[in-house]
Amino acid sequence: MAAKEEKLADLAERLHAPPRRDLTFYLVLVLAVLPIWSVVPLSWAFVVYALHSGLIWTFAWRGWGLFVLALGEVFFSVYHYNLTSFISGPSPTGPGNLHELQAVFKRVLQAGLASLPEEGFDEETLDVDRPGSPAETLTVLDYNDPRAVDFRNYLRTWFGKVPWSSIRRHEMFSWLYWSMYNSSFPGIDKVSESHRKVLLEVIQMLEYRAGSKIPDGSNPAATPLLLTLDPINVAWRPLIWYACVTLSNMYLRRSLKSRWNLKIGMYKDLEYVLRVPQGWNAHTGPRPIVFMHGLGLGLTQYRRFLEHIFTALPEHPVLVPLLPHVSQEILHPRFLRPMSRPEMTACLVGLLAELGWADLEEPSSDTSDSEEKSADESDKSKSAVRVPKGVTMLSHSNGSFSHAWMLKTHPRMVTRSCFVDPVTFCSWEGDLCYNFVYKPCANGLDLVIKYFVGTELGVANFLQRHFDWSSNCLWYEEIPNARDPKKTMFFLGGKDSIIDATRVRRYLTSHGVRKGLHFDPDGRHGQALLSSSPGHHEILRWLREQY
């Protein structure tokens, strides 16, 4: 038994070896990344050579055409560089609400304290409303306590997965100061008295939870990951790339509009795609669907999935908010100005109310109860006048952040929820930020995600300068009807390279989510949206259900 505890305690001390690159990494590098990446330096070389040698005066019309294209790439690369320099400055996002941050930190420290079985509860016989609700008292854990070991092991992800024993107090203060105030830590003696008091209180609670005292001093080898303060990671890409993406999305706006009778509209600064079937009735018709897409290429990336929804659910209204800042639409006025949580929720709430899909309600400052309260007399008395039924919200990947924001502030407007590859759960553990921004690429899929999505200008600006971790965290008790598979579904892939799907699965099942969880051991990020995936058919089946 002692040997087992010692082995468990060593989990947070294991050296993290960088992953070895396989053959697919080099194939993608040579066949996909380098051809696109090299357009910019080759254009510079061609323009400089043509001008310096005087060869430009001997060009025929084809040569002039090539020169104009190359010159366009040169000018665009300067523009792209200026934009990169612009977003490389300090994060425009100020410190979060201190009261909310303290509540979130307390919730993070309480996560995993309750003795909840990982295999989940019996949904039919469970009497408690919220298994594992944040009611655990934070006490000093023993160093070998499995809960302390697990906490140390995932918290070190924020320090590059170095052994826990190498983390020193200065680096931990730096990470805490960033997470609370979104600023660089000047030193414990240089912060204000109020900030020092908060830092000392939080680090003491953290040491209780970790079952370990953090040594004084500093260790540069254990530098924390400060997502919105670290140098921004942007890889250039040519004008032709952005032109193709923009033209593709423009074409799809027109083709989808004509083929599926869609409306391309604008509510304040939120552009959206809307399909309302002819004759649909808010009293008796199917519940409207709101799809929040993730990072990538916007409509170009999600076209096939949306067409499958339109085909499989011809009687359902469908709303798709378009997010240009994560869709590589560099000419859009909101490309480098992503919507904040208040702005996004205000737009969604106003749009849903304007469409008549949900009742406009005051924002909720408290978390919503996870289980639906039965026999609510006030709701019964209002049922005759409350015609709108709320919406089914379906989110993929990064879209789960907006989904979470809606559940936090307007839970009654979202009647059913479906999360596909959600990045909002367990995001406090650091795997999301580490895997997407800091982790070295090991295979071709990693490289595709890193170059074509992660290091794109708009995506990097959103994640590395506008990321609000406390707002983006969604807890079990904030999801209405989380254990009711008719009203809430979760789709996870065991081989997801962005989130630790196993830990997310463990978190959900430990709180009683069982029938509403679809876990594909061989699934990768985004695979559930492909028509060949079993998850794809399950998503459409669930959306067809009427509840």
mmCIF file of N, CA, C and O in Angstrom, residues 257-310:
data_model
loop_
_atom_site.group_PDB
_atom_site.id
_atom_site.type_symbol
_atom_site.label_atom_id
_atom_site.label_comp_id
_atom_site.label_asym_id
_atom_site.label_seq_id
_atom_site.Cartn_x
_atom_site.Cartn_y
_atom_site.Cartn_z
ATOM 1 N N LYS A 257 -27.797 30.757 -49.419
ATOM 2 C CA LYS A 257 -28.984 31.606 -49.408
ATOM 3 C C LYS A 257 -29.961 31.197 -50.505
ATOM 4 O O LYS A 257 -31.185 31.113 -50.274
ATOM 5 N N SER A 258 -29.448 30.928 -51.691
ATOM 6 C CA SER A 258 -30.327 30.570 -52.801
ATOM 7 C C SER A 258 -30.799 29.120 -52.715
ATOM 8 O O SER A 258 -31.952 28.818 -53.023
ATOM 9 N N ARG A 259 -29.936 28.208 -52.267
ATOM 10 C CA ARG A 259 -30.298 26.785 -52.250
ATOM 11 C C ARG A 259 -31.228 26.441 -51.105
ATOM 12 O O ARG A 259 -32.149 25.638 -51.266
ATOM 13 N N TRP A 260 -30.991 27.055 -49.930
ATOM 14 C CA TRP A 260 -31.753 26.683 -48.746
ATOM 15 C C TRP A 260 -32.684 27.790 -48.263
ATOM 16 O O TRP A 260 -33.235 27.701 -47.173
ATOM 17 N N ASN A 261 -32.827 28.810 -49.070
ATOM 18 C CA ASN A 261 -33.711 29.928 -48.724
ATOM 19 C C ASN A 261 -33.318 30.543 -47.378
ATOM 20 O O ASN A 261 -34.166 30.778 -46.508
ATOM 21 N N LEU A 262 -32.029 30.795 -47.230
ATOM 22 C CA LEU A 262 -31.505 31.362 -45.997
ATOM 23 C C LEU A 262 -31.530 32.882 -46.048
ATOM 24 O O LEU A 262 -31.574 33.490 -47.119
ATOM 25 N N LYS A 263 -31.433 33.456 -44.876
ATOM 26 C CA LYS A 263 -31.291 34.904 -44.749
ATOM 27 C C LYS A 263 -29.938 35.194 -44.124
ATOM 28 O O LYS A 263 -29.561 34.581 -43.123
ATOM 29 N N ILE A 264 -29.202 36.084 -44.728
ATOM 30 C CA ILE A 264 -27.950 36.573 -44.146
ATOM 31 C C ILE A 264 -28.265 37.917 -43.516
ATOM 32 O O ILE A 264 -28.549 38.898 -44.210
ATOM 33 N N GLY A 265 -28.257 37.956 -42.199
ATOM 34 C CA GLY A 265 -28.670 39.168 -41.507
ATOM 35 C C GLY A 265 -27.608 39.705 -40.570
ATOM 36 O O GLY A 265 -26.531 39.136 -40.409
ATOM 37 N N MET A 266 -27.920 40.827 -39.950
ATOM 38 C CA MET A 266 -27.018 41.481 -39.015
ATOM 39 C C MET A 266 -27.840 42.016 -37.839
ATOM 40 O O MET A 266 -28.821 42.736 -38.034
ATOM 41 N N TYR A 267 -27.452 41.622 -36.637
ATOM 42 C CA TYR A 267 -28.055 42.179 -35.445
ATOM 43 C C TYR A 267 -26.959 42.905 -34.682
ATOM 44 O O TYR A 267 -26.041 42.282 -34.161
ATOM 45 N N LYS A 268 -27.046 44.221 -34.666
ATOM 46 C CA LYS A 268 -25.957 45.043 -34.138
ATOM 47 C C LYS A 268 -24.690 44.680 -34.903
ATOM 48 O O LYS A 268 -24.632 44.844 -36.103
ATOM 49 N N ASP A 269 -23.661 44.159 -34.222
ATOM 50 C CA ASP A 269 -22.434 43.787 -34.926
ATOM 51 C C ASP A 269 -22.331 42.283 -35.163
ATOM 52 O O ASP A 269 -21.284 41.795 -35.592
ATOM 53 N N LEU A 270 -23.388 41.551 -34.900
ATOM 54 C CA LEU A 270 -23.365 40.096 -35.055
ATOM 55 C C LEU A 270 -24.017 39.692 -36.372
ATOM 56 O O LEU A 270 -25.221 39.835 -36.564
ATOM 57 N N GLU A 271 -23.194 39.176 -37.276
ATOM 58 C CA GLU A 271 -23.715 38.658 -38.538
ATOM 59 C C GLU A 271 -24.183 37.225 -38.321
ATOM 60 O O GLU A 271 -23.590 36.479 -37.540
ATOM 61 N N TYR A 272 -25.228 36.835 -39.032
ATOM 62 C CA TYR A 272 -25.763 35.500 -38.812
ATOM 63 C C TYR A 272 -26.390 34.943 -40.087
ATOM 64 O O TYR A 272 -26.758 35.679 -41.011
ATOM 65 N N VAL A 273 -26.509 33.616 -40.102
ATOM 66 C CA VAL A 273 -27.232 32.885 -41.148
ATOM 67 C C VAL A 273 -28.495 32.334 -40.504
ATOM 68 O O VAL A 273 -28.432 31.721 -39.434
ATOM 69 N N LEU A 274 -29.636 32.532 -41.151
ATOM 70 C CA LEU A 274 -30.915 32.135 -40.565
ATOM 71 C C LEU A 274 -31.755 31.374 -41.584
ATOM 72 O O LEU A 274 -31.915 31.802 -42.721
ATOM 73 N N ARG A 275 -32.278 30.220 -41.137
ATOM 74 C CA ARG A 275 -33.239 29.465 -41.953
ATOM 75 C C ARG A 275 -34.491 29.232 -41.117
ATOM 76 O O ARG A 275 -34.439 28.544 -40.090
ATOM 77 N N VAL A 276 -35.595 29.787 -41.549
ATOM 78 C CA VAL A 276 -36.889 29.553 -40.914
ATOM 79 C C VAL A 276 -37.788 28.892 -41.955
ATOM 80 O O VAL A 276 -38.143 29.522 -42.952
ATOM 81 N N PRO A 277 -38.155 27.620 -41.757
ATOM 82 C CA PRO A 277 -38.994 26.920 -42.740
ATOM 83 C C PRO A 277 -40.324 27.633 -42.956
ATOM 84 O O PRO A 277 -40.907 28.197 -42.023
ATOM 85 N N GLN A 278 -40.777 27.584 -44.157
ATOM 86 C CA GLN A 278 -42.053 28.220 -44.483
ATOM 87 C C GLN A 278 -43.176 27.547 -43.695
ATOM 88 O O GLN A 278 -43.297 26.326 -43.666
ATOM 89 N N GLY A 279 -43.975 28.358 -43.069
ATOM 90 C CA GLY A 279 -45.098 27.830 -42.314
ATOM 91 C C GLY A 279 -44.755 27.406 -40.895
ATOM 92 O O GLY A 279 -45.628 26.893 -40.181
ATOM 93 N N TRP A 280 -43.526 27.601 -40.478
ATOM 94 C CA TRP A 280 -43.153 27.205 -39.114
ATOM 95 C C TRP A 280 -43.946 28.030 -38.104
ATOM 96 O O TRP A 280 -44.103 29.243 -38.252
ATOM 97 N N ASN A 281 -44.448 27.367 -37.080
ATOM 98 C CA ASN A 281 -45.280 28.011 -36.074
ATOM 99 C C ASN A 281 -44.587 27.934 -34.719
ATOM 100 O O ASN A 281 -44.188 26.854 -34.284
ATOM 101 N N ALA A 282 -44.441 29.073 -34.074
ATOM 102 C CA ALA A 282 -43.752 29.116 -32.781
ATOM 103 C C ALA A 282 -44.509 28.358 -31.702
ATOM 104 O O ALA A 282 -43.918 27.922 -30.715
ATOM 105 N N HIS A 283 -45.844 28.180 -31.885
ATOM 106 C CA HIS A 283 -46.661 27.484 -30.882
ATOM 107 C C HIS A 283 -46.503 25.980 -30.984
ATOM 108 O O HIS A 283 -46.436 25.280 -29.978
ATOM 109 N N THR A 284 -46.467 25.481 -32.222
ATOM 110 C CA THR A 284 -46.493 24.028 -32.416
ATOM 111 C C THR A 284 -45.292 23.486 -33.166
ATOM 112 O O THR A 284 -45.127 22.264 -33.245
ATOM 113 N N GLY A 285 -44.479 24.359 -33.734
ATOM 114 C CA GLY A 285 -43.361 23.895 -34.553
ATOM 115 C C GLY A 285 -42.205 23.359 -33.743
ATOM 116 O O GLY A 285 -42.129 23.539 -32.520
ATOM 117 N N PRO A 286 -41.254 22.689 -34.400
ATOM 118 C CA PRO A 286 -40.066 22.154 -33.717
ATOM 119 C C PRO A 286 -39.229 23.279 -33.105
ATOM 120 O O PRO A 286 -39.249 24.425 -33.565
ATOM 121 N N ARG A 287 -38.493 22.911 -32.094
ATOM 122 C CA ARG A 287 -37.680 23.888 -31.378
ATOM 123 C C ARG A 287 -36.550 24.402 -32.269
ATOM 124 O O ARG A 287 -35.856 23.627 -32.923
ATOM 125 N N PRO A 288 -36.310 25.722 -32.308
ATOM 126 C CA PRO A 288 -35.217 26.275 -33.109
ATOM 127 C C PRO A 288 -33.848 25.803 -32.613
ATOM 128 O O PRO A 288 -33.657 25.520 -31.433
ATOM 129 N N ILE A 289 -32.903 25.731 -33.551
ATOM 130 C CA ILE A 289 -31.542 25.291 -33.257
ATOM 131 C C ILE A 289 -30.587 26.463 -33.473
ATOM 132 O O ILE A 289 -30.659 27.149 -34.505
ATOM 133 N N VAL A 290 -29.704 26.690 -32.518
ATOM 134 C CA VAL A 290 -28.652 27.702 -32.647
ATOM 135 C C VAL A 290 -27.313 26.959 -32.651
ATOM 136 O O VAL A 290 -26.997 26.239 -31.701
ATOM 137 N N PHE A 291 -26.555 27.119 -33.728
ATOM 138 C CA PHE A 291 -25.260 26.436 -33.848
ATOM 139 C C PHE A 291 -24.128 27.433 -33.687
ATOM 140 O O PHE A 291 -23.988 28.364 -34.471
ATOM 141 N N MET A 292 -23.304 27.224 -32.650
ATOM 142 C CA MET A 292 -22.130 28.065 -32.409
ATOM 143 C C MET A 292 -20.902 27.327 -32.930
ATOM 144 O O MET A 292 -20.511 26.294 -32.385
ATOM 145 N N HIS A 293 -20.324 27.837 -34.015
ATOM 146 C CA HIS A 293 -19.194 27.136 -34.636
ATOM 147 C C HIS A 293 -17.877 27.444 -33.939
ATOM 148 O O HIS A 293 -17.781 28.359 -33.109
ATOM 149 N N GLY A 294 -16.859 26.689 -34.294
ATOM 150 C CA GLY A 294 -15.553 26.827 -33.656
ATOM 151 C C GLY A 294 -14.543 27.547 -34.522
ATOM 152 O O GLY A 294 -14.891 28.243 -35.490
ATOM 153 N N LEU A 295 -13.269 27.361 -34.178
ATOM 154 C CA LEU A 295 -12.180 28.003 -34.907
ATOM 155 C C LEU A 295 -12.002 27.350 -36.273
ATOM 156 O O LEU A 295 -12.276 26.171 -36.444
ATOM 157 N N GLY A 296 -11.493 28.125 -37.223
ATOM 158 C CA GLY A 296 -11.178 27.536 -38.518
ATOM 159 C C GLY A 296 -11.454 28.467 -39.671
ATOM 160 O O GLY A 296 -10.907 29.570 -39.751
ATOM 161 N N LEU A 297 -12.344 28.011 -40.580
ATOM 162 C CA LEU A 297 -12.597 28.731 -41.823
ATOM 163 C C LEU A 297 -14.050 29.175 -41.955
ATOM 164 O O LEU A 297 -14.500 29.484 -43.049
ATOM 165 N N GLY A 298 -14.791 29.171 -40.875
ATOM 166 C CA GLY A 298 -16.167 29.645 -40.920
ATOM 167 C C GLY A 298 -17.060 28.736 -41.747
ATOM 168 O O GLY A 298 -17.029 27.507 -41.618
ATOM 169 N N LEU A 299 -17.862 29.325 -42.625
ATOM 170 C CA LEU A 299 -18.797 28.547 -43.438
ATOM 171 C C LEU A 299 -18.083 27.534 -44.308
ATOM 172 O O LEU A 299 -18.612 26.444 -44.561
ATOM 173 N N THR A 300 -16.887 27.862 -44.775
ATOM 174 C CA THR A 300 -16.136 26.922 -45.607
ATOM 175 C C THR A 300 -15.878 25.622 -44.863
ATOM 176 O O THR A 300 -15.956 24.536 -45.448
ATOM 177 N N GLN A 301 -15.597 25.720 -43.599
ATOM 178 C CA GLN A 301 -15.285 24.543 -42.797
ATOM 179 C C GLN A 301 -16.536 23.774 -42.382
ATOM 180 O O GLN A 301 -16.522 22.541 -42.317
ATOM 181 N N TYR A 302 -17.632 24.485 -42.113
ATOM 182 C CA TYR A 302 -18.829 23.850 -41.564
ATOM 183 C C TYR A 302 -19.947 23.675 -42.587
ATOM 184 O O TYR A 302 -21.059 23.282 -42.216
ATOM 185 N N ARG A 303 -19.688 23.939 -43.856
ATOM 186 C CA ARG A 303 -20.734 23.879 -44.882
ATOM 187 C C ARG A 303 -21.423 22.516 -44.916
ATOM 188 O O ARG A 303 -22.652 22.427 -44.883
ATOM 189 N N ARG A 304 -20.649 21.441 -45.001
ATOM 190 C CA ARG A 304 -21.242 20.117 -45.149
ATOM 191 C C ARG A 304 -22.086 19.750 -43.925
ATOM 192 O O ARG A 304 -23.179 19.184 -44.059
ATOM 193 N N PHE A 305 -21.595 20.077 -42.731
ATOM 194 C CA PHE A 305 -22.358 19.757 -41.535
ATOM 195 C C PHE A 305 -23.666 20.541 -41.504
ATOM 196 O O PHE A 305 -24.727 20.004 -41.148
ATOM 197 N N LEU A 306 -23.613 21.821 -41.886
ATOM 198 C CA LEU A 306 -24.832 22.631 -41.906
ATOM 199 C C LEU A 306 -25.824 22.099 -42.938
ATOM 200 O O LEU A 306 -27.040 22.047 -42.684
ATOM 201 N N GLU A 307 -25.327 21.679 -44.081
ATOM 202 C CA GLU A 307 -26.219 21.125 -45.096
ATOM 203 C C GLU A 307 -26.867 19.834 -44.616
ATOM 204 O O GLU A 307 -28.027 19.548 -44.937
ATOM 205 N N HIS A 308 -26.124 19.049 -43.839
ATOM 206 C CA HIS A 308 -26.708 17.828 -43.273
ATOM 207 C C HIS A 308 -27.830 18.184 -42.290
ATOM 208 O O HIS A 308 -28.861 17.497 -42.231
ATOM 209 N N ILE A 309 -27.628 19.244 -41.513
ATOM 210 C CA ILE A 309 -28.681 19.682 -40.593
ATOM 211 C C ILE A 309 -29.905 20.159 -41.369
ATOM 212 O O ILE A 309 -31.048 19.796 -41.059
ATOM 213 N N PHE A 310 -29.684 20.975 -42.413
ATOM 214 C CA PHE A 310 -30.796 21.486 -43.204
ATOM 215 C C PHE A 310 -31.579 20.342 -43.856
ATOM 216 O O PHE A 310 -32.812 20.396 -43.955
#
